[in-house]
């Protein structure tokens, strides 16, 4: 198992030695390594069992730092970064030669983000390189939102997990880029579409990349699959079976037709931000519960609810 602690010096030493660490951010925990080192980035792909075609997000602590590694930042994106960073927003920018091709899986654009987490920012500011960090889970599995989640799945492959507590946002960052002068969201995430549109003052296209050639391969339709069978709760309307053995994940209200002990709510107070924060931990908790099938309720499709529904849809078994 890896050591979980708050010592920044230990984290720095691991990274400078070319090793990977568990890295706290406000969205989910990352598996971080030196983004400028081919060897460290290769280790990230190997440790996660991640296909080489799925590029990594690079993390740094300021927009000035981002400028060192990209050809330019279009004004529209610079304004959004100025407003939403540090925060759960990732932008796609044309990379310069300092970013190794392995980071972007050979694509021209590199994904950059400034995490809004004091420990992450302090670490990044103290390092002579930015950090490449995908979510710290084996490929295709639920993202970790506590240091213990990282240890459960990758603890035998890394030495150190920097403890930043439980993630405040709980969903991965929103990925944004520009195509033909239009802002495009490639992954729904921790900044809501409404907030981005309100600030940009115009409609932003949300691309569904669950096709065979995704620009953000994390959008593959079977991503985030937990080991239990998840089904949409509308199927319950037609079910005449015995519901004693099934479970339910709801938004704010439990159901009368399923045993109370088999039900979990994402936000009893009906708050989509709270639901986002609880989502991935809930998908882990159900693995320890007795039902083998869980029905999933619809979350209001507003604010972070939209990104939650996106993740749940990908986690739900094909029906
Ligand atoms: O909140 C987050 O974004 C977390 C924390 C650790 O920062 N990271 C994260 O990384 O979710 P990961 O690797 O699990 O997801 C990154 C997504 C993938 O879907 C990947 O395909 C997409 O970003 N991506 C990265 N670079 C890209 C690029 N150059 N072009 C298109 N998509 C890219
Ligand atoms: Mg991921």
GROMACS .gro file of C-alpha atoms and ligand atoms in nm:
model
  353
    1UNK     CA    1   0.000   0.000   0.000
    2UNK     CA    2   0.109   0.358  -0.061
    3UNK     CA    3   0.175   0.605   0.218
    4UNK     CA    4  -0.102   0.866   0.256
    5UNK     CA    5   0.028   1.191   0.409
    6UNK     CA    6   0.027   1.569   0.375
    7UNK     CA    7   0.403   1.617   0.337
    8UNK     CA    8   0.469   1.824   0.021
    9UNK     CA    9   0.842   1.759   0.032
   10UNK     CA   10   0.788   1.384  -0.001
   11UNK     CA   11   0.553   1.441  -0.295
   12UNK     CA   12   0.810   1.665  -0.464
   13UNK     CA   13   1.089   1.414  -0.413
   14UNK     CA   14   0.886   1.134  -0.570
   15UNK     CA   15   0.798   1.348  -0.873
   16UNK     CA   16   1.153   1.477  -0.921
   17UNK     CA   17   1.279   1.117  -0.905
   18UNK     CA   18   1.047   1.041  -1.200
   19UNK     CA   19   0.786   0.854  -0.995
   20UNK     CA   20   0.409   0.897  -0.988
   21UNK     CA   21   0.199   1.010  -0.691
   22UNK     CA   22  -0.166   1.031  -0.595
   23UNK     CA   23  -0.251   1.399  -0.639
   24UNK     CA   24  -0.544   1.584  -0.479
   25UNK     CA   25  -0.759   1.823  -0.680
   26UNK     CA   26  -1.105   1.970  -0.623
   27UNK     CA   27  -1.258   1.741  -0.889
   28UNK     CA   28  -1.112   1.391  -0.841
   29UNK     CA   29  -0.771   1.254  -0.738
   30UNK     CA   30  -0.512   1.237  -1.015
   31UNK     CA   31  -0.226   0.998  -1.087
   32UNK     CA   32   0.044   1.260  -1.143
   33UNK     CA   33   0.386   1.259  -1.306
   34UNK     CA   34   0.627   1.501  -1.476
   35UNK     CA   35   0.443   1.611  -1.792
   36UNK     CA   36   0.773   1.695  -1.966
   37UNK     CA   37   0.920   1.347  -1.918
   38UNK     CA   38   0.837   1.074  -2.171
   39UNK     CA   39   0.933   0.809  -1.916
   40UNK     CA   40   0.707   0.944  -1.640
   41UNK     CA   41   0.414   0.985  -1.881
   42UNK     CA   42   0.463   0.631  -2.013
   43UNK     CA   43   0.445   0.511  -1.651
   44UNK     CA   44   0.108   0.686  -1.615
   45UNK     CA   45  -0.036   0.498  -1.913
   46UNK     CA   46   0.104   0.167  -1.785
   47UNK     CA   47  -0.007   0.214  -1.425
   48UNK     CA   48  -0.364   0.299  -1.527
   49UNK     CA   49  -0.374   0.039  -1.801
   50UNK     CA   50  -0.483   0.325  -2.024
   51UNK     CA   51  -0.484   0.292  -2.402
   52UNK     CA   52  -0.220   0.510  -2.572
   53UNK     CA   53  -0.488   0.687  -2.779
   54UNK     CA   54  -0.644   0.854  -2.472
   55UNK     CA   55  -0.453   1.180  -2.401
   56UNK     CA   56  -0.376   1.329  -2.058
   57UNK     CA   57  -0.462   1.660  -1.892
   58UNK     CA   58  -0.166   1.876  -1.785
   59UNK     CA   59  -0.192   2.068  -1.458
   60UNK     CA   60  -0.020   2.389  -1.362
   61UNK     CA   61  -0.073   2.681  -1.124
   62UNK     CA   62  -0.111   2.988  -1.347
   63UNK     CA   63  -0.208   3.110  -1.692
   64UNK     CA   64   0.149   3.243  -1.735
   65UNK     CA   65   0.276   2.888  -1.690
   66UNK     CA   66   0.027   2.757  -1.946
   67UNK     CA   67   0.159   3.012  -2.198
   68UNK     CA   68   0.506   2.855  -2.176
   69UNK     CA   69   0.378   2.531  -2.328
   70UNK     CA   70   0.129   2.640  -2.596
   71UNK     CA   71   0.150   2.829  -2.927
   72UNK     CA   72  -0.119   3.077  -2.823
   73UNK     CA   73  -0.434   3.116  -2.615
   74UNK     CA   74  -0.733   3.244  -2.817
   75UNK     CA   75  -0.894   3.548  -2.648
   76UNK     CA   76  -1.224   3.370  -2.587
   77UNK     CA   77  -1.048   3.093  -2.395
   78UNK     CA   78  -0.816   3.333  -2.212
   79UNK     CA   79  -1.123   3.516  -2.079
   80UNK     CA   80  -1.283   3.195  -1.961
   81UNK     CA   81  -0.960   3.083  -1.793
   82UNK     CA   82  -0.932   3.421  -1.622
   83UNK     CA   83  -1.282   3.376  -1.481
   84UNK     CA   84  -1.303   3.002  -1.407
   85UNK     CA   85  -0.944   2.912  -1.315
   86UNK     CA   86  -0.832   2.793  -1.073
   87UNK     CA   87  -1.129   2.560  -1.109
   88UNK     CA   88  -1.278   2.253  -1.276
   89UNK     CA   89  -1.224   2.380  -1.630
   90UNK     CA   90  -0.984   2.221  -1.882
   91UNK     CA   91  -0.900   2.399  -2.207
   92UNK     CA   92  -0.760   2.251  -2.528
   93UNK     CA   93  -0.477   2.461  -2.676
   94UNK     CA   94  -0.226   2.409  -2.958
   95UNK     CA   95   0.085   2.270  -2.789
   96UNK     CA   96   0.446   2.369  -2.849
   97UNK     CA   97   0.738   2.125  -2.874
   98UNK     CA   98   0.799   2.118  -2.499
   99UNK     CA   99   0.494   1.898  -2.443
  100UNK     CA  100   0.588   1.543  -2.544
  101UNK     CA  101   0.363   1.383  -2.810
  102UNK     CA  102   0.288   1.094  -2.575
  103UNK     CA  103   0.095   1.336  -2.347
  104UNK     CA  104  -0.152   1.429  -2.623
  105UNK     CA  105  -0.156   1.086  -2.793
  106UNK     CA  106  -0.012   1.260  -3.098
  107UNK     CA  107  -0.286   1.528  -3.118
  108UNK     CA  108  -0.196   1.892  -3.190
  109UNK     CA  109  -0.386   2.020  -2.888
  110UNK     CA  110  -0.290   1.976  -2.524
  111UNK     CA  111  -0.541   1.985  -2.239
  112UNK     CA  112  -0.447   2.226  -1.957
  113UNK     CA  113  -0.609   2.299  -1.626
  114UNK     CA  114  -0.538   2.491  -1.304
  115UNK     CA  115  -0.690   2.294  -1.016
  116UNK     CA  116  -0.863   2.486  -0.739
  117UNK     CA  117  -0.706   2.305  -0.447
  118UNK     CA  118  -0.458   2.474  -0.210
  119UNK     CA  119  -0.236   2.166  -0.171
  120UNK     CA  120  -0.227   2.102  -0.547
  121UNK     CA  121  -0.146   2.467  -0.620
  122UNK     CA  122   0.132   2.478  -0.362
  123UNK     CA  123   0.286   2.161  -0.502
  124UNK     CA  124   0.260   2.282  -0.863
  125UNK     CA  125   0.416   2.619  -0.778
  126UNK     CA  126   0.712   2.443  -0.615
  127UNK     CA  127   0.792   2.216  -0.911
  128UNK     CA  128   1.010   2.293  -1.216
  129UNK     CA  129   0.760   2.113  -1.446
  130UNK     CA  130   0.381   2.082  -1.491
  131UNK     CA  131   0.204   1.759  -1.394
  132UNK     CA  132   0.025   1.524  -1.631
  133UNK     CA  133  -0.255   1.362  -1.433
  134UNK     CA  134  -0.546   1.148  -1.540
  135UNK     CA  135  -0.795   1.041  -1.276
  136UNK     CA  136  -0.623   0.792  -1.042
  137UNK     CA  137  -0.835   0.487  -1.128
  138UNK     CA  138  -0.771   0.188  -1.351
  139UNK     CA  139  -0.897   0.273  -1.703
  140UNK     CA  140  -1.275   0.258  -1.736
  141UNK     CA  141  -1.341   0.247  -1.362
  142UNK     CA  142  -1.505   0.506  -1.132
  143UNK     CA  143  -1.282   0.806  -1.047
  144UNK     CA  144  -1.144   0.836  -0.690
  145UNK     CA  145  -1.256   1.123  -0.465
  146UNK     CA  146  -1.055   1.033  -0.151
  147UNK     CA  147  -0.693   0.925  -0.093
  148UNK     CA  148  -0.828   0.591   0.032
  149UNK     CA  149  -1.000   0.527  -0.302
  150UNK     CA  150  -0.664   0.578  -0.474
  151UNK     CA  151  -0.493   0.341  -0.233
  152UNK     CA  152  -0.755   0.069  -0.284
  153UNK     CA  153  -0.694   0.055  -0.657
  154UNK     CA  154  -0.341   0.181  -0.727
  155UNK     CA  155  -0.177   0.155  -0.384
  156UNK     CA  156   0.047  -0.133  -0.490
  157UNK     CA  157   0.180   0.064  -0.788
  158UNK     CA  158   0.283   0.398  -0.629
  159UNK     CA  159   0.470   0.497  -0.313
  160UNK     CA  160   0.292   0.812  -0.208
  161UNK     CA  161  -0.052   0.972  -0.207
  162UNK     CA  162  -0.062   1.340  -0.115
  163UNK     CA  163  -0.359   1.382   0.118
  164UNK     CA  164  -0.584   1.675   0.031
  165UNK     CA  165  -0.899   1.536   0.192
  166UNK     CA  166  -1.220   1.447   0.010
  167UNK     CA  167  -1.270   1.625  -0.324
  168UNK     CA  168  -1.507   1.921  -0.299
  169UNK     CA  169  -1.653   1.903  -0.652
  170UNK     CA  170  -1.647   1.527  -0.707
  171UNK     CA  171  -1.686   1.527  -1.089
  172UNK     CA  172  -1.405   1.560  -1.342
  173UNK     CA  173  -1.339   1.896  -1.508
  174UNK     CA  174  -1.540   2.036  -1.798
  175UNK     CA  175  -1.332   2.014  -2.118
  176UNK     CA  176  -1.361   2.312  -2.350
  177UNK     CA  177  -1.206   2.404  -2.684
  178UNK     CA  178  -1.262   2.615  -2.995
  179UNK     CA  179  -1.362   2.486  -3.338
  180UNK     CA  180  -1.413   2.728  -3.629
  181UNK     CA  181  -1.442   3.016  -3.382
  182UNK     CA  182  -1.710   2.842  -3.175
  183UNK     CA  183  -1.671   2.729  -2.816
  184UNK     CA  184  -1.724   2.355  -2.781
  185UNK     CA  185  -1.763   2.145  -2.466
  186UNK     CA  186  -1.610   1.799  -2.515
  187UNK     CA  187  -1.684   1.666  -2.169
  188UNK     CA  188  -1.949   1.785  -1.925
  189UNK     CA  189  -1.796   1.836  -1.582
  190UNK     CA  190  -1.743   2.048  -1.273
  191UNK     CA  191  -1.825   2.386  -1.436
  192UNK     CA  192  -2.186   2.385  -1.554
  193UNK     CA  193  -2.288   2.463  -1.911
  194UNK     CA  194  -2.511   2.743  -1.779
  195UNK     CA  195  -2.223   2.913  -1.597
  196UNK     CA  196  -1.996   2.893  -1.902
  197UNK     CA  197  -2.268   3.024  -2.134
  198UNK     CA  198  -2.362   3.306  -1.900
  199UNK     CA  199  -2.004   3.422  -1.888
  200UNK     CA  200  -1.930   3.372  -2.258
  201UNK     CA  201  -2.256   3.549  -2.346
  202UNK     CA  202  -2.343   3.296  -2.612
  203UNK     CA  203  -2.456   2.941  -2.679
  204UNK     CA  204  -2.184   2.676  -2.636
  205UNK     CA  205  -2.203   2.356  -2.839
  206UNK     CA  206  -2.194   2.035  -2.633
  207UNK     CA  207  -2.049   1.757  -2.844
  208UNK     CA  208  -2.149   1.404  -2.768
  209UNK     CA  209  -1.832   1.208  -2.813
  210UNK     CA  210  -1.965   0.864  -2.739
  211UNK     CA  211  -1.903   0.780  -3.104
  212UNK     CA  212  -1.635   0.553  -3.247
  213UNK     CA  213  -1.391   0.839  -3.288
  214UNK     CA  214  -1.418   1.055  -2.977
  215UNK     CA  215  -1.210   1.370  -2.942
  216UNK     CA  216  -1.228   1.310  -2.567
  217UNK     CA  217  -1.202   0.932  -2.537
  218UNK     CA  218  -1.309   0.950  -2.172
  219UNK     CA  219  -1.649   0.994  -2.329
  220UNK     CA  220  -1.657   0.633  -2.450
  221UNK     CA  221  -2.001   0.505  -2.366
  222UNK     CA  222  -1.900   0.226  -2.128
  223UNK     CA  223  -1.675   0.446  -1.911
  224UNK     CA  224  -1.731   0.471  -1.533
  225UNK     CA  225  -1.878   0.121  -1.513
  226UNK     CA  226  -1.897  -0.011  -1.155
  227UNK     CA  227  -1.917  -0.386  -1.094
  228UNK     CA  228  -2.288  -0.394  -1.000
  229UNK     CA  229  -2.563  -0.389  -1.259
  230UNK     CA  230  -2.718  -0.042  -1.287
  231UNK     CA  231  -3.054   0.007  -1.458
  232UNK     CA  232  -3.263   0.318  -1.527
  233UNK     CA  233  -3.552   0.347  -1.279
  234UNK     CA  234  -3.817   0.391  -1.550
  235UNK     CA  235  -3.790   0.014  -1.593
  236UNK     CA  236  -3.949  -0.018  -1.247
  237UNK     CA  237  -4.278   0.119  -1.385
  238UNK     CA  238  -4.327  -0.204  -1.578
  239UNK     CA  239  -4.172  -0.441  -1.327
  240UNK     CA  240  -4.406  -0.682  -1.153
  241UNK     CA  241  -4.123  -0.871  -0.983
  242UNK     CA  242  -4.026  -0.880  -0.618
  243UNK     CA  243  -3.820  -0.572  -0.531
  244UNK     CA  244  -3.691  -0.703  -0.195
  245UNK     CA  245  -3.349  -0.785  -0.341
  246UNK     CA  246  -3.288  -0.475  -0.552
  247UNK     CA  247  -3.123  -0.144  -0.465
  248UNK     CA  248  -3.183   0.218  -0.563
  249UNK     CA  249  -2.967   0.527  -0.609
  250UNK     CA  250  -3.187   0.835  -0.602
  251UNK     CA  251  -3.147   1.211  -0.604
  252UNK     CA  252  -3.339   1.340  -0.301
  253UNK     CA  253  -3.625   1.098  -0.233
  254UNK     CA  254  -3.632   0.732  -0.144
  255UNK     CA  255  -3.887   0.499  -0.307
  256UNK     CA  256  -4.168   0.326  -0.124
  257UNK     CA  257  -4.142   0.004  -0.327
  258UNK     CA  258  -3.778  -0.087  -0.242
  259UNK     CA  259  -3.640  -0.173   0.107
  260UNK     CA  260  -3.501   0.137   0.275
  261UNK     CA  261  -3.174  -0.036   0.366
  262UNK     CA  262  -3.103  -0.088  -0.006
  263UNK     CA  263  -3.138   0.279  -0.100
  264UNK     CA  264  -2.885   0.562  -0.120
  265UNK     CA  265  -2.958   0.927  -0.196
  266UNK     CA  266  -2.706   1.155  -0.366
  267UNK     CA  267  -2.847   1.466  -0.201
  268UNK     CA  268  -3.131   1.446   0.055
  269UNK     CA  269  -3.151   1.828   0.038
  270UNK     CA  270  -3.195   1.824  -0.341
  271UNK     CA  271  -2.871   2.006  -0.429
  272UNK     CA  272  -2.698   1.905  -0.754
  273UNK     CA  273  -2.356   2.022  -0.624
  274UNK     CA  274  -2.390   1.794  -0.322
  275UNK     CA  275  -2.504   1.511  -0.549
  276UNK     CA  276  -2.193   1.560  -0.767
  277UNK     CA  277  -1.971   1.543  -0.462
  278UNK     CA  278  -2.130   1.213  -0.352
  279UNK     CA  279  -2.169   1.043  -0.688
  280UNK     CA  280  -1.846   0.843  -0.727
  281UNK     CA  281  -1.824   0.748  -0.358
  282UNK     CA  282  -2.182   0.617  -0.387
  283UNK     CA  283  -2.090   0.404  -0.688
  284UNK     CA  284  -1.817   0.250  -0.470
  285UNK     CA  285  -2.040   0.201  -0.164
  286UNK     CA  286  -2.294  -0.005  -0.359
  287UNK     CA  287  -2.023  -0.259  -0.431
  288UNK     CA  288  -2.022  -0.347  -0.059
  289UNK     CA  289  -2.403  -0.372  -0.042
  290UNK     CA  290  -2.600  -0.693  -0.095
  291UNK     CA  291  -2.822  -0.619  -0.401
  292UNK     CA  292  -2.662  -0.710  -0.732
  293UNK     CA  293  -2.893  -0.476  -0.925
  294UNK     CA  294  -2.941  -0.107  -0.849
  295UNK     CA  295  -3.198   0.116  -1.017
  296UNK     CA  296  -3.089   0.474  -1.078
  297UNK     CA  297  -3.316   0.777  -1.050
  298UNK     CA  298  -3.304   1.078  -1.279
  299UNK     CA  299  -3.119   1.383  -1.150
  300UNK     CA  300  -3.260   1.726  -1.251
  301UNK     CA  301  -3.079   1.811  -1.575
  302UNK     CA  302  -2.959   2.153  -1.458
  303UNK     CA  303  -2.629   2.280  -1.316
  304UNK     CA  304  -2.402   1.987  -1.235
  305UNK     CA  305  -2.704   1.756  -1.275
  306UNK     CA  306  -2.629   1.741  -1.645
  307UNK     CA  307  -2.276   1.609  -1.590
  308UNK     CA  308  -2.404   1.365  -1.324
  309UNK     CA  309  -2.663   1.227  -1.569
  310UNK     CA  310  -2.387   1.198  -1.829
  311UNK     CA  311  -2.175   0.985  -1.592
  312UNK     CA  312  -2.472   0.777  -1.475
  313UNK     CA  313  -2.581   0.707  -1.832
  314UNK     CA  314  -2.234   0.575  -1.908
  315UNK     CA  315  -2.235   0.366  -1.591
  316UNK     CA  316  -2.579   0.214  -1.661
  317UNK     CA  317  -2.576  -0.134  -1.814
  318UNK     CA  318  -2.707  -0.156  -2.172
  319UNK     CA  319  -3.079  -0.249  -2.162
  320LIG     O1  320  -1.090   1.684  -1.329
  320LIG     C1  321  -1.015   1.630  -1.409
  320LIG     O2  322  -1.010   1.662  -1.528
  320LIG     C2  323  -0.927   1.515  -1.356
  320LIG     C3  324  -0.829   1.574  -1.253
  320LIG     C4  325  -0.727   1.473  -1.204
  320LIG     O3  326  -0.768   1.686  -1.307
  320LIG     N1  327  -0.858   1.451  -1.462
  320LIG     C5  328  -0.922   1.369  -1.549
  320LIG     O4  329  -0.837   1.308  -1.639
  320LIG     O5  330  -1.041   1.348  -1.549
  320LIG     P1  331  -0.877   1.186  -1.729
  320LIG     O6  332  -0.751   1.144  -1.793
  320LIG     O7  333  -0.946   1.085  -1.649
  320LIG     O8  334  -0.970   1.247  -1.837
  320LIG     C6  335  -0.913   1.334  -1.930
  320LIG     C7  336  -1.001   1.350  -2.049
  320LIG     C8  337  -1.005   1.227  -2.135
  320LIG     O9  338  -1.138   1.204  -2.176
  320LIG     C9  339  -0.918   1.266  -2.253
  320LIG    O10  340  -0.955   1.201  -2.369
  320LIG    C10  341  -0.942   1.415  -2.261
  320LIG    O11  342  -0.945   1.454  -2.128
  320LIG     N2  343  -0.830   1.484  -2.326
  320LIG    C11  344  -0.707   1.504  -2.277
  320LIG     N3  345  -0.627   1.566  -2.366
  320LIG    C12  346  -0.704   1.586  -2.475
  320LIG    C13  347  -0.679   1.643  -2.602
  320LIG     N4  348  -0.560   1.692  -2.634
  320LIG     N5  349  -0.781   1.646  -2.691
  320LIG    C14  350  -0.903   1.594  -2.658
  320LIG     N6  351  -0.932   1.537  -2.540
  320LIG    C15  352  -0.834   1.532  -2.450
  321LIG    MG1  353  -1.078   0.942  -1.597
   0.00000   0.00000   0.00000
